Every structure is written in structure tokens, then in C-alpha cells.
Amino acid sequence: MSSYEETWKPISAAVLALLTDLDPYGLEPGTEDGAPADEYSPEAVSIASHLINRGGISAADVDDIWRQWFGEPLSTIDSKLFSTFVAELNALVEPSPHSLSASSTWRSDHGGMHER
């Protein structure tokens, strides 16, 4: 498995978990009477791709992605919840002392790392 795939799967799963917790449409994914557990998976993939390829995501980027799927911005939910959601997304890709240097970025076209 490539290092890109090793990073992709946990970040994509974490984005899906964050979206499921946020549940902006009250669909209750994964619950007995709710939508399937992967209800927000397509949107999670788009957001995860942006996070990995660009090293972060802005509130405007999240709104743009959400608008592509639903024709409305995600920020129309509670602004504090939305701000927390965006911060949690960015925490998924923020470098830690044990991670790669901040001068490295992901490149989807090469399936791996390169130095800026």
C-alpha cells in the first residue's frame, strides 16, 4: 500500500465520522431508524481529497464543496458548530511533532509526497 493510500483511508474515515457527528440534515446515519452509516460518504471523499491535496481547508472551501452536492452552503447550520467542524477537519492534516515536515505536501497526481 502506498503512503498516499495509508493517509487517504484514515483521513477519509475521519472526515466521514465528523460529518456523521455534525449530521447537518438530521438523517441520523448509522442508527436503527436513520440513514445508512455511509450517508455522507461522497461529500466526505470530496472534503478529504481537498484536505490531503491542499494540506487544509477553509470555511469557504467547505461551503463550495457542499454547494456542489446540495446547492447550498454548509455554513447555514449553526455558525459555532460550522467553525468547530472546519477546525476539526484541519486538525486531521496539521503536522504534529512526529509527522512529516511542514514543507511536504501531498500530490495526487504522483501518489505521494514531494518537497515544496
N, CA, C and O atoms as a DFTB+ gen file, in Angstrom:
464 C
 N C O
     1  1       0.854      -1.174       0.000
     2  2       0.000       0.000       0.000
     3  2       0.902       1.240       0.000
     4  3       1.872       1.313       0.754
     5  1       0.570       2.200      -0.848
     6  2       1.378       3.422      -0.924
     7  2       1.134       4.297       0.295
     8  3       0.134       4.142       0.997
     9  1       2.063       5.222       0.539
    10  2       1.890       6.129       1.676
    11  2       0.669       7.023       1.465
    12  3       0.036       7.439       2.436
    13  1       0.331       7.322       0.213
    14  2      -0.875       8.107      -0.059
    15  2      -2.109       7.330       0.394
    16  3      -2.988       7.888       1.051
    17  1      -2.179       6.049       0.048
    18  2      -3.316       5.217       0.456
    19  2      -3.380       5.066       1.970
    20  3      -4.463       5.043       2.556
    21  1      -2.211       4.965       2.598
    22  2      -2.165       4.846       4.054
    23  2      -2.695       6.106       4.727
    24  3      -3.267       6.033       5.814
    25  1      -2.512       7.243       4.100
    26  2      -3.022       8.505       4.630
    27  2      -4.482       8.702       4.231
    28  3      -5.288       9.178       5.031
    29  1      -4.821       8.340       3.004
    30  2      -6.159       8.573       2.477
    31  2      -7.239       7.905       3.320
    32  3      -8.214       8.549       3.707
    33  1      -7.070       6.626       3.604
    34  2      -8.121       5.875       4.293
    35  2      -8.459       6.445       5.670
    36  3      -9.636       6.671       5.951
    37  1      -7.476       6.687       6.538
    38  2      -7.852       7.222       7.851
    39  2      -8.418       8.645       7.799
    40  3      -9.312       8.978       8.577
    41  1      -7.917       9.477       6.906
    42  2      -8.447      10.844       6.805
    43  2      -9.859      10.815       6.240
    44  3     -10.740      11.512       6.744
    45  1     -10.083      10.028       5.213
    46  2     -11.424       9.911       4.647
    47  2     -12.412       9.384       5.688
    48  3     -13.532       9.883       5.790
    49  1     -12.001       8.382       6.456
    50  2     -12.864       7.830       7.507
    51  2     -13.122       8.863       8.600
    52  3     -14.232       8.955       9.124
    53  1     -12.101       9.632       8.939
    54  2     -12.265      10.662       9.975
    55  2     -13.191      11.780       9.507
    56  3     -13.991      12.291      10.292
    57  1     -13.090      12.161       8.240
    58  2     -13.988      13.193       7.693
    59  2     -15.423      12.673       7.713
    60  3     -16.343      13.405       8.076
    61  1     -15.617      11.415       7.325
    62  2     -16.955      10.837       7.365
    63  2     -17.500      10.828       8.790
    64  3     -18.675      11.126       9.005
    65  1     -16.658      10.490       9.761
    66  2     -17.093      10.490      11.162
    67  2     -17.486      11.897      11.614
    68  3     -18.480      12.069      12.319
    69  1     -16.706      12.902      11.207
    70  2     -17.036      14.281      11.577
    71  2     -18.353      14.732      10.944
    72  3     -19.173      15.380      11.595
    73  1     -18.547      14.383       9.672
    74  2     -19.801      14.744       9.007
    75  2     -20.990      14.018       9.635
    76  3     -22.066      14.594       9.797
    77  1     -20.786      12.757       9.984
    78  2     -21.851      11.981      10.614
    79  2     -22.210      12.581      11.967
    80  3     -23.386      12.671      12.319
    81  1     -21.198      12.991      12.725
    82  2     -21.453      13.639      14.017
    83  2     -22.169      14.972      13.828
    84  3     -23.077      15.304      14.589
    85  1     -21.763      15.732      12.821
    86  2     -22.401      17.018      12.532
    87  2     -23.840      16.806      12.059
    88  3     -24.750      17.526      12.469
    89  1     -24.032      15.821      11.199
    90  2     -25.343      15.442      10.664
    91  2     -26.219      16.663      10.357
    92  3     -27.255      16.862      10.993
    93  1     -25.802      17.476       9.385
    94  2     -26.492      18.745       9.134
    95  2     -27.955      18.621       8.728
    96  3     -28.721      19.574       8.870
    97  1     -28.347      17.457       8.226
    98  2     -29.731      17.299       7.790
    99  2     -30.549      16.410       8.724
   100  3     -31.682      16.050       8.403
   101  1     -29.987      16.060       9.864
   102  2     -30.728      15.272      10.841
   103  2     -31.122      13.889      10.354
   104  3     -32.194      13.389      10.694
   105  1     -30.265      13.272       9.564
   106  2     -30.569      11.963       8.981
   107  2     -30.192      10.796       9.895
   108  3     -30.563       9.652       9.631
   109  1     -29.467      11.082      10.952
   110  2     -29.039      10.079      11.925
   111  2     -28.387       8.852      11.278
   112  3     -28.832       7.725      11.497
   113  1     -27.333       9.071      10.480
   114  2     -26.678       7.940       9.816
   115  2     -26.202       6.887      10.806
   116  3     -25.665       7.198      11.869
   117  1     -26.416       5.635      10.426
   118  2     -25.924       4.516      11.211
   119  2     -26.816       4.107      12.369
   120  3     -26.520       3.138      13.069
   121  1     -27.898       4.828      12.577
   122  2     -28.818       4.454      13.647
   123  2     -29.916       3.556      13.077
   124  3     -30.105       3.479      11.863
   125  1     -30.625       2.891      13.959
   126  2     -31.655       1.936      13.537
   127  2     -32.686       2.557      12.600
   128  3     -33.043       1.953      11.588
   129  1     -33.159       3.736      12.918
   130  2     -34.183       4.380      12.099
   131  2     -33.621       5.453      11.172
   132  3     -34.373       6.166      10.508
   133  1     -32.303       5.563      11.132
   134  2     -31.681       6.611      10.342
   135  2     -31.206       6.141       8.984
   136  3     -31.491       5.026       8.547
   137  1     -30.479       7.017       8.339
   138  2     -29.888       6.741       7.024
   139  2     -28.732       5.747       7.180
   140  3     -28.277       5.498       8.296
   141  1     -28.258       5.181       6.070
   142  2     -27.097       4.282       6.148
   143  2     -25.897       4.995       6.779
   144  3     -25.773       6.216       6.682
   145  1     -25.030       4.236       7.415
   146  2     -23.871       4.793       8.117
   147  2     -22.972       5.616       7.198
   148  3     -22.304       6.544       7.654
   149  1     -22.950       5.286       5.923
   150  2     -22.093       5.999       4.974
   151  2     -22.848       7.085       4.207
   152  3     -22.441       7.464       3.108
   153  1     -23.933       7.581       4.773
   154  2     -24.791       8.563       4.109
   155  2     -24.006       9.750       3.551
   156  3     -24.282      10.203       2.441
   157  1     -23.044      10.251       4.300
   158  2     -22.287      11.435       3.879
   159  2     -20.942      11.066       3.230
   160  3     -20.053      11.911       3.123
   161  1     -20.797       9.820       2.804
   162  2     -19.530       9.360       2.237
   163  2     -19.091      10.129       0.982
   164  3     -17.922      10.508       0.906
   165  1     -19.957      10.379       0.003
   166  2     -19.491      11.113      -1.185
   167  2     -18.950      12.504      -0.843
   168  3     -17.939      12.942      -1.393
   169  1     -19.629      13.181       0.059
   170  2     -19.174      14.509       0.469
   171  2     -17.876      14.413       1.268
   172  3     -16.997      15.264       1.141
   173  1     -17.764      13.380       2.084
   174  2     -16.546      13.159       2.869
   175  2     -15.347      12.925       1.953
   176  3     -14.251      13.414       2.226
   177  1     -15.549      12.188       0.881
   178  2     -14.472      11.931      -0.078
   179  2     -14.001      13.239      -0.706
   180  3     -12.798      13.465      -0.837
   181  1     -14.933      14.095      -1.093
   182  2     -14.558      15.390      -1.688
   183  2     -13.776      16.246      -0.702
   184  3     -12.767      16.852      -1.065
   185  1     -14.234      16.297       0.536
   186  2     -13.556      17.100       1.555
   187  2     -12.192      16.505       1.884
   188  3     -11.212      17.240       2.000
   189  1     -12.114      15.186       2.036
   190  2     -10.835      14.528       2.343
   191  2      -9.825      14.752       1.222
   192  3      -8.647      14.999       1.479
   193  1     -10.286      14.666       0.001
   194  2      -9.395      14.900      -1.140
   195  2      -8.806      16.308      -1.080
   196  3      -7.608      16.496      -1.291
   197  1      -9.643      17.278      -0.796
   198  2      -9.175      18.661      -0.680
   199  2      -8.164      18.786       0.460
   200  3      -7.115      19.409       0.298
   201  1      -8.479      18.200       1.600
   202  2      -7.570      18.260       2.754
   203  2      -6.198      17.682       2.420
   204  3      -5.171      18.294       2.713
   205  1      -6.188      16.522       1.816
   206  2      -4.921      15.843       1.510
   207  2      -4.147      16.585       0.433
   208  3      -2.939      16.788       0.559
   209  1      -4.837      16.986      -0.622
   210  2      -4.145      17.614      -1.746
   211  2      -3.682      19.034      -1.469
   212  3      -2.705      19.493      -2.060
   213  1      -4.375      19.736      -0.574
   214  2      -4.026      21.135      -0.306
   215  2      -3.488      21.362       1.091
   216  3      -3.052      22.467       1.413
   217  1      -3.512      20.342       1.922
   218  2      -2.955      20.466       3.261
   219  2      -3.833      21.214       4.242
   220  3      -3.380      21.572       5.329
   221  1      -5.081      21.455       3.876
   222  2      -6.019      22.154       4.746
   223  2      -7.243      22.543       3.961
   224  3      -7.328      22.319       2.754
   225  1      -8.201      23.135       4.671
   226  2      -9.441      23.539       4.016
   227  2     -10.016      24.744       4.749
   228  3     -10.004      24.800       5.978
   229  1     -10.513      25.693       3.992
   230  2     -11.129      26.889       4.589
   231  2     -12.639      26.687       4.688
   232  3     -13.196      25.765       4.093
   233  1     -13.277      27.549       5.436
   234  2     -14.739      27.518       5.533
   235  2     -15.355      27.724       4.147
   236  3     -16.342      27.074       3.801
   237  1     -14.779      28.617       3.365
   238  2     -15.289      28.871       2.009
   239  2     -15.140      27.627       1.132
   240  3     -16.016      27.332       0.319
   241  1     -14.026      26.892       1.298
   242  2     -13.825      25.652       0.532
   243  2     -14.881      24.616       0.900
   244  3     -15.442      23.955       0.026
   245  1     -15.148      24.477       2.196
   246  2     -16.180      23.527       2.637
   247  2     -17.526      23.924       2.037
   248  3     -18.257      23.074       1.530
   249  1     -17.848      25.196       2.095
   250  2     -19.109      25.661       1.516
   251  2     -19.171      25.393       0.014
   252  3     -20.216      24.992      -0.498
   253  1     -18.075      25.609      -0.689
   254  2     -18.055      25.349      -2.135
   255  2     -18.312      23.876      -2.435
   256  3     -19.090      23.545      -3.330
   257  1     -17.656      22.996      -1.686
   258  2     -17.848      21.554      -1.880
   259  2     -19.294      21.185      -1.564
   260  3     -19.935      20.462      -2.326
   261  1     -19.801      21.677      -0.451
   262  2     -21.164      21.353      -0.048
   263  2     -22.181      21.870      -1.078
   264  3     -23.170      21.203      -1.384
   265  1     -21.918      23.050      -1.593
   266  2     -22.807      23.659      -2.588
   267  2     -22.854      22.804      -3.857
   268  3     -23.901      22.704      -4.496
   269  1     -21.736      22.193      -4.223
   270  2     -21.708      21.323      -5.404
   271  2     -22.641      20.125      -5.217
   272  3     -23.268      19.674      -6.176
   273  1     -22.735      19.618      -4.011
   274  2     -23.564      18.449      -3.727
   275  2     -25.025      18.811      -3.476
   276  3     -25.927      18.108      -3.931
   277  1     -25.260      19.912      -2.750
   278  2     -26.613      20.200      -2.275
   279  2     -27.190      21.540      -2.722
   280  3     -28.346      21.847      -2.429
   281  1     -26.396      22.333      -3.425
   282  2     -26.894      23.601      -3.907
   283  2     -27.029      24.673      -2.839
   284  3     -27.631      25.721      -3.072
   285  1     -26.464      24.408      -1.664
   286  2     -26.488      25.383      -0.571
   287  2     -25.220      25.231       0.256
   288  3     -24.634      24.149       0.287
   289  1     -24.787      26.292       0.926
   290  2     -23.581      26.196       1.744
   291  2     -23.853      25.442       3.044
   292  3     -24.964      25.481       3.573
   293  1     -22.849      24.769       3.545
   294  2     -22.969      24.071       4.817
   295  2     -22.967      25.051       5.984
   296  3     -23.484      24.739       7.057
   297  1     -22.396      26.214       5.786
   298  2     -22.280      27.197       6.870
   299  2     -23.622      27.748       7.335
   300  3     -23.679      28.493       8.313
   301  1     -24.698      27.390       6.646
   302  2     -26.012      27.865       7.067
   303  2     -26.486      27.174       8.343
   304  3     -27.471      27.596       8.949
   305  1     -25.777      26.095       8.760
   306  2     -26.070      25.496      10.057
   307  2     -25.514      26.427      11.124
   308  3     -24.939      27.462      10.787
   309  1     -25.662      26.106      12.350
   310  2     -25.142      26.898      13.465
   311  2     -23.685      27.303      13.194
   312  3     -22.840      26.442      12.950
   313  1     -23.392      28.600      13.238
   314  2     -22.056      29.091      12.877
   315  2     -20.967      28.569      13.809
   316  3     -19.850      28.311      13.361
   317  1     -21.267      28.408      15.090
   318  2     -20.273      27.872      16.013
   319  2     -19.977      26.408      15.679
   320  3     -18.815      26.000      15.675
   321  1     -21.004      25.622      15.401
   322  2     -20.800      24.231      15.008
   323  2     -19.993      24.143      13.721
   324  3     -19.106      23.300      13.595
   325  1     -20.302      25.013      12.767
   326  2     -19.597      25.008      11.488
   327  2     -18.125      25.364      11.687
   328  3     -17.253      24.704      11.122
   329  1     -17.838      26.381      12.471
   330  2     -16.453      26.779      12.736
   331  2     -15.681      25.652      13.412
   332  3     -14.525      25.397      13.076
   333  1     -16.319      24.982      14.361
   334  2     -15.686      23.856      15.041
   335  2     -15.431      22.723      14.054
   336  3     -14.369      22.102      14.087
   337  1     -16.386      22.453      13.185
   338  2     -16.243      21.411      12.169
   339  2     -15.044      21.690      11.268
   340  3     -14.244      20.790      11.013
   341  1     -14.911      22.912      10.787
   342  2     -13.781      23.276       9.913
   343  2     -12.458      23.126      10.666
   344  3     -11.480      22.632      10.105
   345  1     -12.423      23.545      11.917
   346  2     -11.203      23.398      12.723
   347  2     -10.854      21.924      12.912
   348  3      -9.686      21.544      12.835
   349  1     -11.862      21.099      13.159
   350  2     -11.623      19.659      13.327
   351  2     -11.117      19.028      12.031
   352  3     -10.265      18.140      12.065
   353  1     -11.632      19.480      10.899
   354  2     -11.133      18.990       9.618
   355  2      -9.654      19.312       9.459
   356  3      -8.856      18.445       9.102
   357  1      -9.297      20.556       9.723
   358  2      -7.903      20.967       9.563
   359  2      -6.973      20.265      10.540
   360  3      -5.802      20.044      10.232
   361  1      -7.479      19.915      11.706
   362  2      -6.660      19.184      12.677
   363  2      -6.274      17.800      12.155
   364  3      -5.294      17.215      12.615
   365  1      -7.034      17.281      11.207
   366  2      -6.720      15.973      10.638
   367  2      -5.434      15.983       9.822
   368  3      -4.786      14.948       9.672
   369  1      -5.064      17.136       9.299
   370  2      -3.880      17.208       8.437
   371  2      -2.791      18.119       8.980
   372  3      -1.754      18.288       8.339
   373  1      -3.009      18.709      10.153
   374  2      -1.973      19.562      10.727
   375  2      -0.780      18.708      11.123
   376  3      -0.941      17.632      11.699
   377  1       0.407      19.187      10.816
   378  2       1.592      18.414      11.188
   379  2       1.752      18.360      12.704
   380  3       1.512      19.340      13.410
   381  1       2.156      17.211      13.172
   382  2       2.471      17.057      14.590
   383  2       3.976      16.869      14.706
   384  3       4.639      16.673      13.687
   385  1       4.536      16.920      15.902
   386  2       5.977      16.754      16.047
   387  2       6.486      15.425      15.501
   388  3       7.667      15.298      15.177
   389  1       5.597      14.428      15.397
   390  2       6.001      13.100      14.931
   391  2       5.680      12.865      13.464
   392  3       5.930      11.780      12.939
   393  1       5.124      13.883      12.794
   394  2       4.729      13.704      11.402
   395  2       5.789      14.257      10.462
   396  3       6.874      14.657      10.883
   397  1       5.453      14.269       9.197
   398  2       6.355      14.791       8.179
   399  2       6.552      16.279       8.359
   400  3       5.751      16.938       9.023
   401  1       7.589      16.804       7.786
   402  2       7.863      18.237       7.903
   403  2       6.775      19.044       7.219
   404  3       6.109      18.557       6.306
   405  1       6.600      20.270       7.662
   406  2       5.573      21.157       7.100
   407  2       5.884      21.529       5.658
   408  3       5.011      22.043       4.958
   409  1       7.095      21.284       5.202
   410  2       7.438      21.641       3.831
   411  2       7.050      20.556       2.841
   412  3       7.304      20.698       1.644
   413  1       6.442      19.480       3.311
   414  2       5.997      18.417       2.427
   415  2       4.506      18.547       2.180
   416  3       3.749      18.935       3.070
   417  1       4.089      18.220       0.966
   418  2       2.669      18.251       0.630
   419  2       2.314      16.994      -0.135
   420  3       3.185      16.323      -0.688
   421  1       1.035      16.682      -0.164
   422  2       0.550      15.529      -0.921
   423  2       0.274      15.934      -2.345
   424  3      -0.245      17.021      -2.598
   425  1       0.614      15.073      -3.271
   426  2       0.327      15.297      -4.678
   427  2      -0.435      14.088      -5.194
   428  3       0.125      12.996      -5.278
   429  1      -1.678      14.263      -5.534
   430  2      -2.479      13.138      -6.000
   431  2      -2.002      12.644      -7.358
   432  3      -2.159      11.465      -7.675
   433  1      -1.423      13.526      -8.162
   434  2      -1.008      13.107      -9.496
   435  2       0.235      12.221      -9.462
   436  3       0.532      11.535     -10.440
   437  1       0.965      12.230      -8.344
   438  2       2.138      11.365      -8.226
   439  2       1.959      10.328      -7.129
   440  3       2.842       9.502      -6.901
   441  1       0.823      10.370      -6.453
   442  2       0.517       9.366      -5.460
   443  2       1.454       9.381      -4.258
   444  3       1.637       8.352      -3.607
   445  1       2.038      10.507      -3.961
   446  2       2.938      10.538      -2.819
   447  2       3.393      11.911      -2.459
   448  3       2.764      12.907      -2.815
   449  1       4.498      11.964      -1.746
   450  2       5.000      13.216      -1.205
   451  2       5.985      13.877      -2.165
   452  3       6.629      13.218      -2.982
   453  1       6.080      15.173      -2.041
   454  2       7.142      15.924      -2.703
   455  2       7.466      17.122      -1.813
   456  3       6.650      17.532      -0.987
   457  1       8.623      17.656      -1.984
   458  2       9.045      18.826      -1.211
   459  2       8.660      20.078      -1.970
   460  3       8.774      20.140      -3.194
   461  1       8.197      21.085      -1.223
   462  2       7.855      22.372      -1.853
   463  2       9.098      23.110      -2.216
   464  3       9.026      24.214      -2.757
